[in-house]
Amino acid sequence: MTRVLLFGRNGQVGGELARLFAQQAHAAKAVGTAVPPAWEVIALDRAACDLSDPDAVRAAIVRAKPQVVVNAAAWTAVDRAETEPDACHRVNADAPAAMASAALDAGALLVHYSTDYVFDGSARRPYREDDPVGPLGAYGRSKLEGEQAIAASGCAAIVLRTSWVYGLTGQNFLRTMLRLAGEREELGVVDDQQGSPTWSRSLARATLQLLDRHACDPASWAGVSGLYHATASGSTTWFGFASAIFEQAPGLARRPRLRPLATADYPLPAPRPAWSVLDCSRLQQRFSISLPGWREALSECLAAGAPNS
Ligand SMILES: NC(=O)c1ccc[n+]([C@@H]2O[C@H](COP(=O)([O-])OP(=O)(O)OC[C@H]3O[C@@H](n4cnc5c(N)ncnc54)[C@H](OP(=O)(O)O)[C@@H]3O)[C@@H](O)[C@H]2O)c1
């Protein structure tokens, strides 16, 4: 039985992880045997552990004595981070630092998520893990400092950089588009930022695949520790993503006319990278794991539920 401590159980990725862990436990029960590896998951939300408090983070790990810590919690309010950088830093940099140090003491493997926003977006080919970073805003800086603190801690850690996360719950572009479809005849959407929309469930599945293989084998942790890019394959713009949503979403009463916008036409407090595409070949080469194409994942996501319900 592998004990997993999950932070961020109510987030897009954390919620999918909690669901997948529960499904595996249920499947194991249904066959009446403990299908290895069997998980014991302690899933925490903000009320159970506030990541603004590093002592609370450390205490949660000491109390749970996990073999694996998964951090799916983060400050993801990219624009608000510009006016509240210290609060954002506490959650995205100080908390992962505390997790890494406590995971090292507990002999646990840490799995953590980071972001395409660590890059400045000036590249014109998919970013590799060792490409120079240069975050444009406070959120990206805080996430980068989280990555660096984990790397400096010396704990066994897999850090997955992902991008443009959406899903059936939470605040995300898919849900915003579906809501606006009911309200607007016409919608302007940014068409000069390129990235890979990533379904939270695809990322959670990839994480479970990693854990299935390595959680029970501490001898493998040193060899697999490191930074990996983990996004859907293929890329598009926000305009392209919106077009695909309106093409594929079933049962929309109306589909707004889409108008391409330049980033300059839609000013936001935090600057966004113009190019966010990540090269995920390291994940593929080292683990034979790749996430599905963004269009395919979007279809599956739309078929899986009524996102506005
Ligand atoms: N969303 C994206 O587009 C995107 C893109 C690239 C990378 N990422 C990274 O992917 C990971 C997962 O993101 P996500 O989209 O699943 O995020 P999300 O849906 O915004 O969920 C984040 C979770 O963190 C929790 N949280 C925030 N502040 C907290 C605090 N002080 N104490 C405890 N919990 C706190 C939130 O709790 P509440 O529910 O109580 O607010 C929420 O459940 C994060 O590391 C994020 O940086 C996300």
XYZ file of C-alpha atoms and ligand atoms in Angstrom:
357
model
C 0.000 0.000 0.000
C 1.530 3.294 -1.086
C 0.444 6.313 0.911
C -0.041 9.443 -1.183
C -0.533 12.916 0.239
C -2.313 15.110 -2.315
C -2.453 18.895 -1.965
C -5.070 20.760 -4.013
C -7.860 18.192 -4.095
C -10.416 20.718 -5.385
C -8.365 22.075 -8.281
C -8.721 21.090 -11.925
C -5.786 18.680 -11.860
C -6.106 17.769 -8.167
C -9.788 16.923 -8.582
C -9.039 14.612 -11.513
C -6.209 12.974 -9.572
C -8.441 12.374 -6.558
C -11.076 10.840 -8.854
C -8.572 8.574 -10.635
C -7.038 7.357 -7.370
C -10.537 6.599 -6.077
C -11.415 4.766 -9.317
C -8.322 2.575 -9.019
C -9.147 1.738 -5.405
C -12.717 0.914 -6.421
C -11.529 -1.302 -9.296
C -9.162 -3.165 -6.949
C -12.032 -3.728 -4.482
C -14.333 -4.949 -7.255
C -11.926 -7.742 -8.203
C -11.594 -8.592 -4.542
C -7.797 -8.426 -4.539
C -5.311 -5.721 -3.769
C -4.088 -4.993 -7.285
C -0.618 -3.530 -6.817
C 0.100 -0.749 -6.379
C -2.809 -0.003 -4.099
C -3.031 3.620 -3.013
C -3.970 5.093 0.289
C -4.700 8.696 -0.575
C -4.925 11.567 1.874
C -6.310 14.453 -0.154
C -6.188 17.940 1.351
C -7.972 21.124 0.398
C -7.263 24.689 1.480
C -9.265 24.285 4.694
C -7.191 21.254 5.705
C -3.861 22.892 4.871
C -3.288 26.494 3.814
C -0.225 26.604 1.585
C 0.432 30.189 2.635
C 1.746 28.697 5.868
C 4.961 26.677 5.318
C 4.750 25.273 8.866
C 1.299 23.859 8.117
C 2.661 22.277 4.910
C 5.547 20.678 6.781
C 3.261 19.476 9.590
C 0.855 17.886 7.083
C 3.702 15.826 5.609
C 5.106 14.847 9.004
C 1.620 13.780 10.122
C 0.756 11.781 6.995
C 4.133 9.996 6.632
C 3.545 9.564 2.886
C 5.683 7.705 0.356
C 4.521 10.166 -2.309
C 3.547 13.841 -2.073
C 1.622 15.274 -5.032
C 1.290 19.041 -5.145
C -1.597 20.013 -7.417
C -2.296 23.194 -5.432
C -1.106 26.554 -6.678
C -1.948 30.228 -6.873
C -3.227 30.272 -10.476
C -4.790 33.750 -10.550
C -2.240 35.043 -13.052
C -3.523 38.633 -13.205
C -4.146 39.014 -9.475
C -0.541 37.871 -8.886
C 0.603 41.222 -10.327
C -0.984 43.119 -7.438
C -0.460 40.410 -4.774
C 2.995 39.023 -5.654
C 3.953 38.186 -2.058
C 0.842 36.097 -1.429
C 1.386 34.331 -4.760
C 5.049 33.712 -3.914
C 4.135 32.109 -0.589
C 1.906 29.529 -2.298
C 3.921 28.910 -5.476
C 7.496 29.153 -4.184
C 7.652 28.952 -0.370
C 5.139 26.093 -0.063
C 6.885 23.854 -2.643
C 10.180 24.611 -0.898
C 8.679 23.462 2.414
C 7.190 20.384 0.715
C 10.528 19.452 -0.826
C 12.394 19.762 2.461
C 9.746 17.755 4.343
C 9.602 15.157 1.544
C 13.382 14.775 1.775
C 13.142 14.221 5.546
C 10.268 11.741 5.076
C 12.053 9.887 2.249
C 9.098 10.609 -0.029
C 8.870 11.264 -3.768
C 7.470 14.696 -4.652
C 5.400 15.244 -7.789
C 4.831 18.916 -8.583
C 3.382 20.921 -11.486
C 4.805 24.001 -13.117
C 3.992 26.132 -16.103
C 4.804 27.325 -19.624
C 4.757 30.852 -18.117
C 8.348 30.353 -16.924
C 9.290 31.222 -20.547
C 9.162 34.633 -22.192
C 7.502 33.320 -25.354
C 10.093 34.640 -27.782
C 10.993 31.165 -29.151
C 9.639 29.860 -32.425
C 10.137 26.168 -31.779
C 8.748 24.132 -28.873
C 10.580 24.870 -25.629
C 12.766 22.141 -24.182
C 13.231 21.654 -20.445
C 16.721 23.164 -20.471
C 15.910 26.207 -22.585
C 16.567 29.554 -20.886
C 13.690 30.763 -18.753
C 12.462 34.337 -18.491
C 9.034 34.710 -16.911
C 7.125 37.822 -17.914
C 4.988 38.191 -14.784
C 4.737 37.564 -11.060
C 2.936 34.206 -11.456
C 5.612 32.821 -13.790
C 8.380 34.096 -11.505
C 6.795 32.465 -8.461
C 6.380 29.129 -10.264
C 9.982 29.257 -11.461
C 11.176 29.888 -7.911
C 9.109 26.884 -6.804
C 10.860 24.701 -9.410
C 14.255 25.999 -8.345
C 13.603 25.435 -4.647
C 12.592 21.839 -5.341
C 15.692 21.226 -7.475
C 17.942 22.767 -4.803
C 16.413 20.691 -1.990
C 17.899 17.408 -3.187
C 14.624 15.528 -2.673
C 13.444 12.972 -5.218
C 11.054 15.006 -7.372
C 9.285 14.887 -10.699
C 8.225 18.342 -11.869
C 5.766 18.457 -14.761
C 5.471 21.744 -16.638
C 2.105 21.993 -18.304
C 0.072 24.669 -20.115
C -3.396 26.096 -20.815
C -5.185 23.683 -18.447
C -8.943 23.267 -18.840
C -11.517 20.792 -17.629
C -15.063 20.142 -16.618
C -14.753 22.046 -13.357
C -13.047 25.171 -12.128
C -12.277 28.409 -13.880
C -10.939 27.811 -17.344
C -11.193 28.883 -20.961
C -13.506 26.028 -21.999
C -16.070 26.867 -19.342
C -15.798 30.583 -20.060
C -16.425 30.016 -23.797
C -19.425 27.780 -23.131
C -20.912 30.348 -20.776
C -20.337 33.208 -23.222
C -21.904 31.154 -26.028
C -25.230 31.616 -24.283
C -24.711 35.358 -23.826
C -23.019 36.776 -26.938
C -23.656 36.982 -30.686
C -20.010 37.745 -31.360
C -16.797 37.100 -29.424
C -13.309 38.520 -29.895
C -10.583 35.994 -29.007
C -6.811 36.419 -28.995
C -5.209 34.842 -32.053
C -1.522 35.669 -31.628
C -0.623 33.497 -28.637
C 0.270 29.910 -29.484
C 0.018 27.090 -26.954
C -1.254 23.610 -26.175
C -4.618 23.394 -24.410
C -4.260 20.539 -21.933
C -7.188 18.672 -20.405
C -6.695 18.289 -16.657
C -7.727 14.625 -16.943
C -5.009 13.860 -19.527
C -2.399 15.296 -17.159
C -3.829 13.392 -14.184
C -3.752 10.153 -16.205
C -0.120 10.752 -17.175
C 0.712 11.390 -13.509
C -0.955 8.136 -12.475
C 0.999 6.272 -15.155
C 4.217 7.680 -13.707
C 3.225 6.760 -10.181
C 2.038 3.280 -11.187
C 5.530 2.596 -12.439
C 7.714 4.375 -9.947
C 5.931 5.106 -6.662
C 6.636 1.639 -5.264
C 10.242 1.593 -6.401
C 12.301 4.152 -4.440
C 15.447 2.771 -6.068
C 14.235 4.280 -9.362
C 13.560 7.758 -7.975
C 17.025 9.220 -8.419
C 17.020 8.137 -12.058
C 13.599 9.606 -12.876
C 13.804 12.813 -10.853
C 13.836 15.994 -12.885
C 11.897 18.422 -14.985
C 9.528 17.264 -17.736
C 7.224 19.042 -20.144
C 3.755 17.496 -20.103
C 1.131 19.080 -22.333
C -1.314 17.867 -24.941
C 0.368 17.382 -28.279
C -0.158 19.863 -31.083
C -0.812 23.546 -30.606
C -3.195 26.328 -31.513
C -4.126 29.863 -30.527
C -6.888 30.858 -28.117
C -8.930 31.722 -31.211
C -8.263 28.230 -32.642
C -9.199 26.656 -29.321
C -12.440 28.666 -29.141
C -13.304 27.689 -32.740
C -12.791 23.992 -31.907
C -14.918 24.327 -28.764
C -17.813 25.821 -30.707
C -17.433 23.250 -33.510
C -17.403 20.300 -31.125
C -19.594 21.274 -28.158
C -22.856 19.369 -28.309
C -26.203 21.019 -27.699
C -25.229 24.695 -27.845
C -28.283 26.883 -28.365
C -26.116 29.205 -30.442
C -22.535 29.543 -31.566
C -21.159 33.076 -31.447
C -19.316 34.515 -34.425
C -15.622 34.567 -33.556
C -13.401 37.532 -34.313
C -9.598 37.178 -34.067
C -7.930 39.706 -31.759
C -4.337 40.737 -31.221
C -2.998 40.545 -27.652
C -2.677 44.333 -27.777
C -6.457 44.584 -28.361
C -7.182 42.671 -25.149
C -4.964 44.176 -22.448
C -4.649 42.237 -19.192
C -2.637 43.055 -16.049
C -0.173 40.164 -16.562
C 1.718 39.827 -19.837
C 1.401 36.397 -21.488
C 4.061 34.602 -23.567
C 3.254 34.772 -27.300
C 4.677 31.271 -27.777
C 3.944 28.677 -25.078
C 4.488 25.432 -26.951
C 6.491 22.872 -24.953
C 8.534 20.020 -26.382
C 7.382 16.911 -24.489
C 9.847 14.438 -25.979
C 11.772 13.948 -22.712
C 8.601 12.572 -21.059
C 8.055 10.318 -24.067
C 11.648 9.094 -24.217
C 12.110 8.489 -20.515
C 8.670 7.104 -19.625
C 6.994 6.315 -22.975
C 4.228 8.664 -21.880
C 2.633 11.224 -24.136
C -0.606 13.112 -23.710
C -3.205 12.922 -26.502
C -3.570 15.633 -29.117
C -5.415 18.715 -27.918
C -8.368 18.278 -30.336
C -8.833 14.628 -29.423
C -8.717 15.431 -25.700
C -11.194 18.279 -26.153
C -13.653 15.897 -27.869
C -13.310 13.390 -25.051
C -13.728 16.103 -22.449
C -16.866 17.493 -24.114
C -18.280 13.982 -24.425
C -17.491 13.248 -20.778
C -19.795 15.801 -19.278
C -21.810 18.930 -19.498
C -19.172 21.468 -18.460
C -21.697 24.143 -17.580
C -23.746 21.931 -15.325
N -4.565 26.435 -15.011
C -3.647 26.513 -15.978
O -3.934 26.959 -17.103
C -2.237 26.058 -15.733
C -1.288 26.241 -16.752
C 0.021 25.813 -16.523
C 0.356 25.216 -15.331
N -0.582 25.073 -14.354
C -0.166 24.462 -13.099
O -0.838 23.222 -12.959
C -1.092 22.963 -11.577
C -2.568 22.653 -11.371
O -3.306 23.799 -11.777
P -4.897 23.805 -11.834
O -5.284 24.412 -13.120
O -5.431 22.481 -11.437
O -5.177 24.865 -10.698
P -6.569 25.297 -10.043
O -7.692 24.612 -10.728
O -6.548 26.772 -9.928
O -6.445 24.655 -8.595
C -5.507 25.098 -7.698
C -5.870 24.563 -6.340
O -4.930 25.100 -5.429
C -5.632 25.470 -4.265
N -4.983 26.548 -3.549
C -4.716 27.803 -3.966
N -4.182 28.530 -2.956
C -4.114 27.691 -1.897
C -3.671 27.841 -0.561
N -3.198 29.008 -0.096
N -3.736 26.778 0.264
C -4.226 25.598 -0.177
N -4.679 25.393 -1.406
C -4.620 26.438 -2.261
C -6.988 25.946 -4.735
O -7.861 25.858 -3.664
P -9.328 26.520 -3.698
O -10.133 25.539 -4.511
O -9.714 26.600 -2.269
O -9.156 27.858 -4.355
C -7.265 24.966 -5.875
O -7.969 23.838 -5.417
C -0.595 24.204 -10.816
O 0.711 23.959 -10.367
C -0.555 25.281 -11.878
O 0.403 26.281 -11.586
C -1.874 25.457 -14.533
